[in-house]
Amino acid sequence: MSAFLDRVGRMDRRLIYVAIALAVIIPLVAGLTFPVITTPIVQNIFDKLDSLPEGSRVILTADFGPSTVPENMPMIQAVLRHALHKKLKVYLLTLWATGIPQLDALEQNVLAKDFPDRVAGQDWVNLGYKAGNQGVINSAFSDFPGAFPVDSKGHDVRTLPIMEGVKRIADFNLIVCIASGFPGVKEWIQFGGDPAHVPVAGGVTAVEAPLLYPYYPRQLLGLMGGLQGAAEYEAALVKQYPEYASRSEEAIQRMGPQTVAHLVIIAFIVLGNVAFFTGGEWRRRRT
Amino acid sequence: MTLGPWLEMWIGALLTLMILSFLFRDNPFYRFAEHLFVGVSAAYWMVEAFWTTLIPNLFGKLYPPLVAFALPALAKNPPQVSRIIPLLFGILLLLRLVPRLAHWSRMAMALAIGFAAGTNLVRYLESDFTSQIGQSIRPLVVSEPAFSLGGTVSALVVVLGTLSGLVYFFFSKEHKGVFGKVSRAGIYVLMISFGAAFGYTVMARISLLTGRMEFLRRWITQGFIFPG
């Protein structure tokens, strides 16, 4: 036993990589899934969106790049489907240059496929990317069309029906920011939601989630933290609107490999600690 | 699948494998993919900033007919002469590249820093300081609309955790006696929060790995069928 634990202590790290890879690949191929229960912090976002009257204005930002698509894309797709199902007016935009392809992907995968009857410029608009980080939010706070003069297709936003009555951020009913860093949810709270008194909901990568919990519940309506948060929103959406079951379960399906990989990591942590404390290393350090 | 997406899939898959090869050991394939990523990212950001910000927000407002080739919708708008100011400051910023005139760039830099500091100070003070203090001041016993044990425990954890954490960072008094014990509790609070952050980080990395594995799986199943 002691020899085994000693060997564990000196294990080649590449074996751990292989174990983690297998822990992800096998459940992925086998299609392993687990039940997902929506927690109040995610349910709040769902309930808010669900309670907004038809025609309410929602800013939906894709402040993330391709590197975090597996976490962020299921969130934004589920929120967009929900908002369009409720016939809300959706204003898509990004403060990340790498967010442009994500908005294009939303147009192709959600708007064109699930809601082909919705008219661009009337029911939804893609305002594209603007450089300037929180400066753009600051500018849109008092002059929204000034900050986004044209949409992603080059149309003057002042001529679009969806922009009627939109002058500043305070004219919106909800801001949903799906982000993976700076600028992101924090900046939308600081420069958009807080000063304009517009509720802000967030969806962020798991790395960023612990930094944003302090804003909940007064400054942040709710928060989707990582893939688990996305899966919880999808579960709430599918529970209320089962017609999205086949299209909006991306995160739920990815939580299978996630769970197995976590179990493997926990096993390695336990094994590593046992090997450390029972092996010679611990005694050597104490003496 | 058409030829374009098929090629994209192959390039993505090969670059993914090159990056993952670092897990075995550092190698030229990994270095190539890394350098390519840095170069492409820099070029991408520059091009996007030019076409989505400088063209519509600066040139499209300063002299709209100038951008008629790209944004015909803006061509009929009246020119805004005031946009000369940001143009001037932009040029001043670029003077940094000319050593003899580099000092002129400080004016634009000073404006940018001053503006950012001014706006950020106010917003941070309100959202991250006063509002956060407000979030920490809450009833210890949650009794409205009905008594909630979970809410009460949560409120106690927030208040005691915040206080003990603050005590740990108070260095004007020696950490001894009751003060030392509260400070010790503060360390545990910090360790728990670091542990939670580590757990979330692990979750994030595994999510990304799952995404890449899904992509590679798609590549294996579809990438070897040549588009017809």
Coordinates of C-alpha atoms in Angstrom, one line a residue:
Chain A
M1 CA 0.0 0.0 0.0
S2 CA 2.8 2.3 1.0
A3 CA 4.7 1.6 -2.2
F4 CA 1.5 2.3 -4.2
L5 CA 0.9 5.6 -2.5
D6 CA 4.5 6.6 -3.0
R7 CA 4.2 5.8 -6.7
V8 CA 1.0 7.9 -6.8
G9 CA 3.0 10.8 -5.3
R10 CA 5.5 10.6 -8.2
M11 CA 2.9 10.0 -10.9
D12 CA 3.6 11.5 -14.3
R13 CA 1.2 14.4 -14.8
R14 CA 0.5 13.3 -18.3
L15 CA -1.3 10.3 -16.9
I16 CA -3.7 12.7 -15.1
Y17 CA -4.3 14.5 -18.5
V18 CA -5.2 11.2 -20.1
A19 CA -7.6 10.3 -17.2
I20 CA -9.3 13.7 -17.5
A21 CA -9.5 13.4 -21.3
L22 CA -11.2 9.9 -20.9
A23 CA -13.5 11.3 -18.2
V24 CA -14.7 13.8 -20.8
I25 CA -14.7 11.7 -24.0
I26 CA -16.5 8.6 -22.6
P27 CA -19.6 10.3 -21.2
L28 CA -19.7 12.5 -24.3
V29 CA -19.8 9.6 -26.7
A30 CA -22.2 7.7 -24.4
G31 CA -24.5 10.7 -24.1
L32 CA -24.5 10.6 -20.3
T33 CA -26.7 13.3 -18.7
F34 CA -27.9 14.1 -15.2
P35 CA -31.0 15.9 -14.0
V36 CA -30.6 19.6 -13.6
I37 CA -32.5 21.7 -11.0
T38 CA -32.8 25.4 -11.5
T39 CA -31.5 27.4 -8.5
P40 CA -33.2 30.7 -7.4
I41 CA -30.3 32.8 -8.7
V42 CA -30.9 31.6 -12.2
Q43 CA -34.7 31.2 -11.8
N44 CA -34.9 34.9 -11.0
I45 CA -33.6 35.8 -14.5
F46 CA -36.1 33.3 -16.1
D47 CA -39.0 34.7 -14.1
K48 CA -38.1 38.3 -14.9
L49 CA -37.9 37.6 -18.6
D50 CA -41.1 35.6 -18.5
S51 CA -43.0 38.3 -16.7
L52 CA -42.1 41.1 -19.1
P53 CA -45.0 42.3 -21.2
E54 CA -44.9 41.8 -25.0
G55 CA -42.9 44.5 -26.7
S56 CA -40.6 45.2 -23.7
R57 CA -37.1 46.1 -24.7
V58 CA -34.2 43.8 -23.7
I59 CA -30.5 44.5 -24.4
L60 CA -28.7 41.2 -24.9
T61 CA -24.9 41.5 -25.1
A62 CA -22.5 38.8 -26.3
D63 CA -19.4 40.1 -24.6
F64 CA -17.3 36.9 -25.2
G65 CA -15.1 35.4 -27.8
P66 CA -14.7 32.0 -29.3
S67 CA -12.6 30.7 -26.4
T68 CA -15.6 30.6 -24.1
V69 CA -18.3 29.6 -26.5
P70 CA -18.9 26.2 -24.8
E71 CA -19.9 28.0 -21.7
N72 CA -21.5 31.3 -22.9
M73 CA -23.2 30.2 -26.2
P74 CA -25.8 27.9 -24.5
M75 CA -26.7 30.8 -22.1
I76 CA -27.3 33.4 -24.8
Q77 CA -29.1 31.0 -27.1
A78 CA -31.5 30.0 -24.3
V79 CA -32.1 33.6 -23.3
L80 CA -32.7 34.7 -26.9
R81 CA -35.1 31.9 -27.5
H82 CA -37.0 32.8 -24.4
A83 CA -37.1 36.5 -25.2
L84 CA -38.3 36.0 -28.8
H85 CA -40.9 33.4 -27.6
K86 CA -42.3 36.1 -25.3
K87 CA -42.3 38.6 -28.2
L88 CA -39.9 41.0 -26.5
K89 CA -37.8 43.4 -28.6
V90 CA -34.2 42.2 -28.5
Y91 CA -31.2 44.5 -29.1
L92 CA -28.1 42.4 -29.7
L93 CA -24.7 44.0 -29.3
T94 CA -21.2 43.3 -28.2
L95 CA -18.3 45.2 -26.6
W96 CA -15.9 42.6 -27.7
A97 CA -14.5 42.5 -31.3
T98 CA -14.5 38.7 -31.0
G99 CA -18.2 38.9 -30.1
I100 CA -19.1 39.7 -33.7
P101 CA -19.0 36.0 -34.9
Q102 CA -21.0 35.0 -31.9
L103 CA -23.8 37.4 -32.9
D104 CA -23.7 36.1 -36.4
A105 CA -23.9 32.5 -35.0
L106 CA -27.0 33.6 -33.0
E107 CA -28.6 35.0 -36.2
Q108 CA -28.0 31.7 -38.0
N109 CA -28.7 29.2 -35.2
V110 CA -31.6 30.8 -33.4
L111 CA -33.1 33.7 -35.4
A112 CA -33.1 32.1 -38.8
K113 CA -33.9 28.5 -37.7
D114 CA -36.4 29.0 -34.8
F115 CA -37.9 32.4 -35.5
P116 CA -37.8 33.0 -39.2
D117 CA -41.0 35.1 -39.0
R118 CA -39.4 37.7 -36.8
V119 CA -38.3 40.8 -38.8
A120 CA -34.8 42.3 -38.4
G121 CA -35.0 46.0 -37.4
Q122 CA -38.5 45.6 -36.1
D123 CA -38.5 42.6 -33.7
W124 CA -34.8 42.4 -33.1
V125 CA -31.7 44.2 -34.2
N126 CA -28.0 43.3 -34.3
L127 CA -26.1 46.5 -33.4
G128 CA -22.8 44.8 -33.8
Y129 CA -19.5 45.7 -32.1
K130 CA -18.3 49.0 -30.7
A131 CA -14.8 49.6 -29.4
G132 CA -14.5 51.6 -26.2
N133 CA -15.3 49.1 -23.4
Q134 CA -17.3 50.8 -20.6
G135 CA -17.0 54.1 -22.5
V136 CA -19.5 52.8 -24.9
I137 CA -22.0 52.0 -22.1
N138 CA -21.3 55.5 -20.7
S139 CA -22.1 57.0 -24.0
A140 CA -25.2 54.9 -24.6
F141 CA -26.4 55.8 -21.1
S142 CA -27.4 59.3 -22.4
D143 CA -27.5 58.7 -26.2
F144 CA -28.1 55.1 -27.3
P145 CA -28.5 55.7 -31.0
G146 CA -25.4 58.0 -30.9
A147 CA -23.3 55.1 -29.5
F148 CA -24.6 52.7 -32.1
P149 CA -25.3 54.8 -35.2
V150 CA -25.6 51.8 -37.6
D151 CA -26.6 48.2 -37.2
S152 CA -24.4 45.3 -38.3
K153 CA -25.7 45.5 -41.8
G154 CA -24.9 49.2 -42.1
H155 CA -28.5 50.6 -41.7
D156 CA -28.9 53.9 -40.0
V157 CA -30.5 52.9 -36.6
R158 CA -32.7 56.0 -36.6
T159 CA -34.6 54.6 -39.5
L160 CA -35.4 51.3 -37.8
P161 CA -38.8 50.8 -36.3
I162 CA -37.3 49.0 -33.3
M163 CA -35.5 52.1 -32.3
E164 CA -38.6 54.2 -31.9
G165 CA -38.7 55.6 -28.4
V166 CA -35.1 54.5 -27.6
K167 CA -33.0 57.4 -26.6
R168 CA -31.0 56.2 -23.6
I169 CA -30.4 53.1 -21.6
A170 CA -33.1 54.0 -19.1
D171 CA -35.6 53.3 -22.0
F172 CA -34.9 49.6 -21.7
N173 CA -36.7 47.1 -19.4
L174 CA -33.8 44.7 -18.9
I175 CA -30.1 44.2 -19.7
V176 CA -28.9 40.6 -20.0
C177 CA -25.1 40.5 -20.3
I178 CA -23.5 37.3 -21.3
A179 CA -19.8 37.8 -20.8
S180 CA -16.5 36.2 -20.0
G181 CA -14.3 39.1 -18.7
F182 CA -13.7 42.8 -19.2
P183 CA -15.9 44.5 -20.3
G184 CA -18.7 42.5 -19.0
V185 CA -21.4 42.1 -16.4
K186 CA -19.6 44.3 -13.9
E187 CA -19.3 47.2 -16.3
W188 CA -23.0 46.9 -17.4
I189 CA -23.9 47.1 -13.7
Q190 CA -21.6 50.1 -13.0
F191 CA -22.3 52.2 -16.1
G192 CA -25.7 50.9 -17.3
G193 CA -27.9 49.2 -14.7
D194 CA -27.0 51.1 -11.5
P195 CA -27.2 54.7 -12.9
A196 CA -30.1 54.1 -15.2
H197 CA -32.0 51.9 -12.7
V198 CA -32.5 49.2 -15.2
P199 CA -32.3 45.6 -13.9
V200 CA -29.2 43.7 -15.0
A201 CA -28.9 39.9 -15.3
G202 CA -25.7 38.1 -16.1
G203 CA -24.4 35.0 -17.6
V204 CA -20.6 34.5 -17.1
T205 CA -17.9 31.9 -17.3
A206 CA -17.3 29.9 -14.1
V207 CA -14.0 31.6 -13.6
E208 CA -15.7 35.0 -13.3
A209 CA -18.8 33.9 -11.3
P210 CA -17.3 34.2 -7.8
L211 CA -16.4 37.8 -8.4
L212 CA -20.0 38.7 -9.3
Y213 CA -21.9 37.1 -6.5
P214 CA -21.5 40.1 -4.2
Y215 CA -23.7 42.1 -6.6
Y216 CA -26.6 39.7 -6.2
P217 CA -29.5 40.4 -5.4
R218 CA -29.7 44.2 -5.2
Q219 CA -27.5 45.2 -8.2
L220 CA -27.7 42.0 -10.1
L221 CA -31.1 40.3 -10.8
G222 CA -29.6 36.9 -11.2
L223 CA -26.5 35.1 -12.4
M224 CA -25.8 32.1 -14.6
G225 CA -22.4 30.9 -13.5
G226 CA -20.6 28.7 -16.0
L227 CA -22.0 25.7 -17.8
Q228 CA -24.0 24.8 -14.7
G229 CA -25.8 28.2 -14.9
A230 CA -26.5 27.7 -18.6
A231 CA -27.9 24.2 -17.9
E232 CA -30.1 25.6 -15.2
Y233 CA -31.6 28.2 -17.5
E234 CA -32.1 25.6 -20.2
A235 CA -33.8 23.4 -17.7
A236 CA -36.2 26.2 -16.7
L237 CA -36.9 27.0 -20.3
V238 CA -37.6 23.4 -21.3
K239 CA -39.8 22.9 -18.2
Q240 CA -41.9 25.9 -19.1
Y241 CA -41.8 25.5 -22.9
P242 CA -41.2 21.8 -23.8
E243 CA -41.1 22.6 -27.5
Y244 CA -37.5 23.8 -27.0
A245 CA -36.4 20.4 -25.6
S246 CA -34.5 19.2 -28.6
R247 CA -32.9 22.5 -29.5
S248 CA -32.0 24.1 -26.1
E249 CA -30.3 21.4 -24.1
E250 CA -26.7 21.9 -25.2
A251 CA -25.5 22.8 -21.7
I252 CA -27.5 20.0 -20.1
Q253 CA -25.8 17.5 -22.3
R254 CA -22.4 18.9 -21.5
M255 CA -23.0 18.6 -17.8
G256 CA -22.6 14.8 -18.1
P257 CA -18.9 14.9 -19.0
Q258 CA -18.5 17.8 -16.6
T259 CA -19.8 15.8 -13.6
V260 CA -17.6 12.7 -14.4
A261 CA -14.5 14.9 -14.9
H262 CA -15.2 16.6 -11.5
L263 CA -15.4 13.1 -9.8
V264 CA -12.1 12.1 -11.3
I265 CA -10.5 15.4 -10.2
I266 CA -11.9 14.9 -6.7
A267 CA -10.5 11.3 -6.6
F268 CA -7.1 12.6 -7.7
I269 CA -7.1 15.3 -5.0
V270 CA -8.1 12.8 -2.3
L271 CA -5.5 10.3 -3.5
G272 CA -2.8 12.9 -3.8
N273 CA -3.4 14.1 -0.2
V274 CA -3.4 10.6 1.2
A275 CA -0.2 9.9 -0.7
F276 CA 1.3 13.1 0.6
F277 CA 0.3 12.7 4.3
T278 CA 1.1 9.0 4.6
G279 CA 4.2 9.1 2.4
G280 CA 7.7 10.2 3.3
E281 CA 7.3 13.7 1.8
W282 CA 5.2 14.9 4.7
R283 CA 7.6 13.5 7.3
R284 CA 10.6 15.0 5.5
R285 CA 9.0 18.4 5.5
R286 CA 8.1 18.3 9.2
T287 CA 11.6 17.4 10.2
Chain B
M1 CA -20.9 20.5 -46.1
T2 CA -19.4 23.0 -48.6
L3 CA -15.7 23.5 -49.1
G4 CA -15.5 26.6 -47.0
P5 CA -16.8 25.2 -43.7
W6 CA -14.9 21.9 -44.4
L7 CA -11.6 23.8 -44.7
E8 CA -12.5 25.8 -41.5
M9 CA -13.1 22.6 -39.7
W10 CA -9.8 21.1 -40.7
I11 CA -7.8 24.2 -39.8
G12 CA -9.6 24.4 -36.4
A13 CA -9.0 20.7 -35.7
L14 CA -5.3 20.8 -36.6
L15 CA -4.7 23.9 -34.6
T16 CA -6.6 22.4 -31.6
L17 CA -4.3 19.3 -31.8
M18 CA -1.2 21.5 -32.1
I19 CA -2.2 23.4 -28.9
L20 CA -3.1 20.2 -27.0
S21 CA 0.2 18.7 -27.9
F22 CA 1.8 21.1 -25.3
L23 CA 0.4 18.8 -22.6
F24 CA 2.9 16.2 -23.8
R25 CA 5.8 18.6 -24.0
D26 CA 6.7 22.0 -25.6
N27 CA 7.2 21.5 -29.4
P28 CA 7.4 23.5 -32.7
F29 CA 3.7 22.7 -33.6
Y30 CA 2.5 24.3 -30.4
R31 CA 4.8 27.3 -30.9
F32 CA 3.5 27.8 -34.4
A33 CA -0.2 27.6 -33.3
E34 CA 0.5 30.0 -30.4
H35 CA 2.3 32.6 -32.6
L36 CA -0.4 32.3 -35.3
F37 CA -3.1 33.0 -32.6
V38 CA -1.4 36.1 -31.3
G39 CA -0.8 37.5 -34.8
V40 CA -4.3 36.8 -36.0
S41 CA -5.9 38.2 -32.8
A42 CA -4.0 41.5 -33.1
A43 CA -4.9 41.9 -36.8
Y44 CA -8.5 41.0 -36.2
W45 CA -9.0 43.5 -33.4
M46 CA -7.4 46.2 -35.4
V47 CA -9.5 45.6 -38.5
E48 CA -12.7 45.3 -36.5
A49 CA -12.0 48.5 -34.6
F50 CA -11.4 50.4 -37.8
W51 CA -14.6 49.2 -39.7
T52 CA -17.0 49.2 -36.7
T53 CA -15.8 52.3 -34.8
L54 CA -13.6 54.6 -36.8
I55 CA -15.6 54.4 -40.0
P56 CA -19.2 54.9 -38.6
N57 CA -18.4 56.9 -35.4
L58 CA -15.6 59.1 -36.7
F59 CA -15.4 59.5 -40.5
G60 CA -19.2 58.7 -40.9
K61 CA -20.0 61.7 -38.7
L62 CA -17.2 64.0 -39.6
Y63 CA -17.9 63.8 -43.4
P64 CA -20.6 61.3 -44.2
P65 CA -20.1 61.2 -48.0
L66 CA -16.6 59.8 -47.3
V67 CA -18.1 56.5 -46.0
A68 CA -20.8 56.2 -48.7
F69 CA -18.9 53.3 -50.2
A70 CA -19.2 51.2 -47.0
L71 CA -22.2 52.7 -45.2
P72 CA -24.6 54.4 -47.7
A73 CA -27.2 54.8 -45.0
L74 CA -25.1 57.4 -43.3
A75 CA -24.1 59.4 -46.4
K76 CA -27.0 61.8 -46.2
N77 CA -26.5 62.8 -42.6
P78 CA -25.2 66.3 -41.9
P79 CA -21.5 66.5 -41.0
Q80 CA -20.6 67.0 -37.4
V81 CA -17.6 69.4 -37.3
S82 CA -17.0 68.7 -33.6
R83 CA -15.6 65.2 -34.5
I84 CA -12.4 67.0 -35.6
I85 CA -11.5 67.0 -31.9
P86 CA -11.4 63.2 -31.5
L87 CA -9.6 63.0 -34.9
L88 CA -7.0 65.5 -33.7
F89 CA -6.5 63.6 -30.4
G90 CA -6.2 60.3 -32.4
I91 CA -3.5 61.8 -34.5
L92 CA -1.7 63.1 -31.4
L93 CA -1.8 59.6 -30.0
L94 CA -0.1 58.2 -33.1
L95 CA 2.7 60.7 -32.8
R96 CA 4.1 58.4 -30.2
L97 CA 5.5 56.5 -33.1
V98 CA 7.7 59.5 -34.1
P99 CA 10.4 59.9 -31.3
R100 CA 10.9 63.6 -32.1
L101 CA 7.2 64.4 -31.6
A102 CA 6.3 61.7 -29.1
H103 CA 5.8 64.2 -26.3
W104 CA 2.6 65.5 -28.1
S105 CA 1.0 62.2 -27.5
R106 CA 0.9 62.9 -23.8
M107 CA -1.9 65.4 -24.3
A108 CA -4.2 62.7 -25.8
M109 CA -3.0 60.2 -23.2
A110 CA -3.7 62.7 -20.4
L111 CA -7.2 63.3 -21.7
A112 CA -7.9 59.5 -22.0
I113 CA -6.5 58.8 -18.5
G114 CA -8.3 61.7 -17.0
F115 CA -11.6 60.9 -18.5
A116 CA -11.3 57.2 -17.6
A117 CA -10.2 58.0 -14.1
G118 CA -13.0 60.5 -13.6
T119 CA -15.8 58.4 -14.9
N120 CA -14.5 55.2 -13.3
L121 CA -14.0 56.8 -9.9
V122 CA -17.6 57.9 -9.6
R123 CA -19.1 54.6 -10.9
Y124 CA -16.8 52.4 -8.8
L125 CA -17.5 54.5 -5.7
E126 CA -21.2 54.1 -6.2
S127 CA -21.5 50.5 -7.5
D128 CA -18.5 48.8 -5.8
F129 CA -18.3 50.8 -2.5
T130 CA -21.4 52.4 -1.2
S131 CA -23.8 49.8 -2.8
Q132 CA -21.6 47.0 -1.5
I133 CA -21.7 48.4 2.0
G134 CA -25.5 48.6 1.7
Q135 CA -25.6 45.0 0.6
S136 CA -23.7 43.9 3.7
I137 CA -26.0 45.8 6.1
R138 CA -29.0 43.4 6.4
P139 CA -31.2 42.0 9.2
L140 CA -29.5 39.1 10.9
V141 CA -32.8 37.3 11.4
V142 CA -34.9 37.1 8.2
S143 CA -38.5 37.2 9.3
E144 CA -40.3 38.9 6.4
P145 CA -42.6 37.8 4.9
A146 CA -42.1 34.7 7.1
F147 CA -39.2 33.4 9.2
S148 CA -36.5 31.8 7.0
L149 CA -33.9 29.6 8.6
G150 CA -31.8 29.5 5.3
G151 CA -32.0 33.3 4.9
T152 CA -31.0 33.9 8.5
V153 CA -28.0 31.5 8.2
S154 CA -27.0 33.2 4.9
A155 CA -27.3 36.7 6.5
L156 CA -25.1 35.6 9.5
V157 CA -22.5 34.1 7.2
V158 CA -22.3 37.3 5.1
V159 CA -22.0 39.6 8.1
L160 CA -19.6 37.5 10.2
G161 CA -17.6 36.5 7.1
T162 CA -17.2 40.2 6.0
L163 CA -16.3 41.3 9.6
S164 CA -13.7 38.5 10.2
G165 CA -12.2 39.1 6.7
L166 CA -11.9 42.8 7.4
V167 CA -10.3 42.1 10.8
Y168 CA -7.7 39.8 9.1
F169 CA -6.6 42.8 7.0
F170 CA -6.4 45.2 10.0
F171 CA -2.7 45.4 10.8
S172 CA -2.7 48.3 13.3
K173 CA -3.4 45.9 16.2
E174 CA -1.5 42.7 17.0
H175 CA -3.6 39.6 16.2
K176 CA -3.8 38.2 19.7
G177 CA -6.7 37.1 22.0
V178 CA -10.2 37.6 20.8
F179 CA -9.0 39.8 18.0
G180 CA -6.5 37.0 16.9
K181 CA -9.3 34.4 16.9
V182 CA -11.6 36.6 14.8
S183 CA -8.6 37.2 12.4
R184 CA -8.0 33.4 12.3
A185 CA -11.7 33.0 11.3
G186 CA -11.1 35.6 8.6
I187 CA -8.3 33.4 7.1
Y188 CA -10.7 30.4 7.0
V189 CA -13.3 32.6 5.2
L190 CA -10.7 33.6 2.7
M191 CA -9.6 30.0 2.2
I192 CA -13.1 28.9 1.6
S193 CA -13.6 31.6 -1.0
F194 CA -10.4 30.7 -2.7
G195 CA -11.5 27.1 -2.7
A196 CA -14.8 28.0 -4.3
A197 CA -13.0 30.1 -6.9
F198 CA -10.7 27.2 -7.7
G199 CA -13.7 24.9 -8.0
Y200 CA -15.3 27.3 -10.5
T201 CA -12.0 27.5 -12.4
V202 CA -11.9 23.8 -12.7
M203 CA -15.5 23.8 -14.0
A204 CA -14.6 26.4 -16.6
R205 CA -11.6 24.6 -17.9
I206 CA -13.5 21.3 -18.1
S207 CA -16.4 23.1 -20.0
L208 CA -13.9 24.4 -22.5
L209 CA -12.3 20.9 -22.9
T210 CA -15.7 19.4 -23.4
G211 CA -16.4 22.0 -26.1
R212 CA -13.1 21.2 -27.9
M213 CA -13.8 17.4 -27.6
E214 CA -17.2 17.9 -29.2
F215 CA -15.6 19.8 -32.0
L216 CA -13.0 17.1 -32.5
R217 CA -15.7 14.5 -32.5
R218 CA -17.6 16.4 -35.2
W219 CA -14.3 16.6 -37.2
I220 CA -13.7 12.9 -36.9
T221 CA -17.3 12.1 -38.1
Q222 CA -17.7 14.8 -40.8
G223 CA -14.2 16.0 -41.7
F224 CA -13.1 12.9 -43.6
I225 CA -16.0 13.2 -46.0
F226 CA -14.7 15.4 -48.8
P227 CA -17.3 18.0 -49.8
G228 CA -19.0 16.9 -53.0

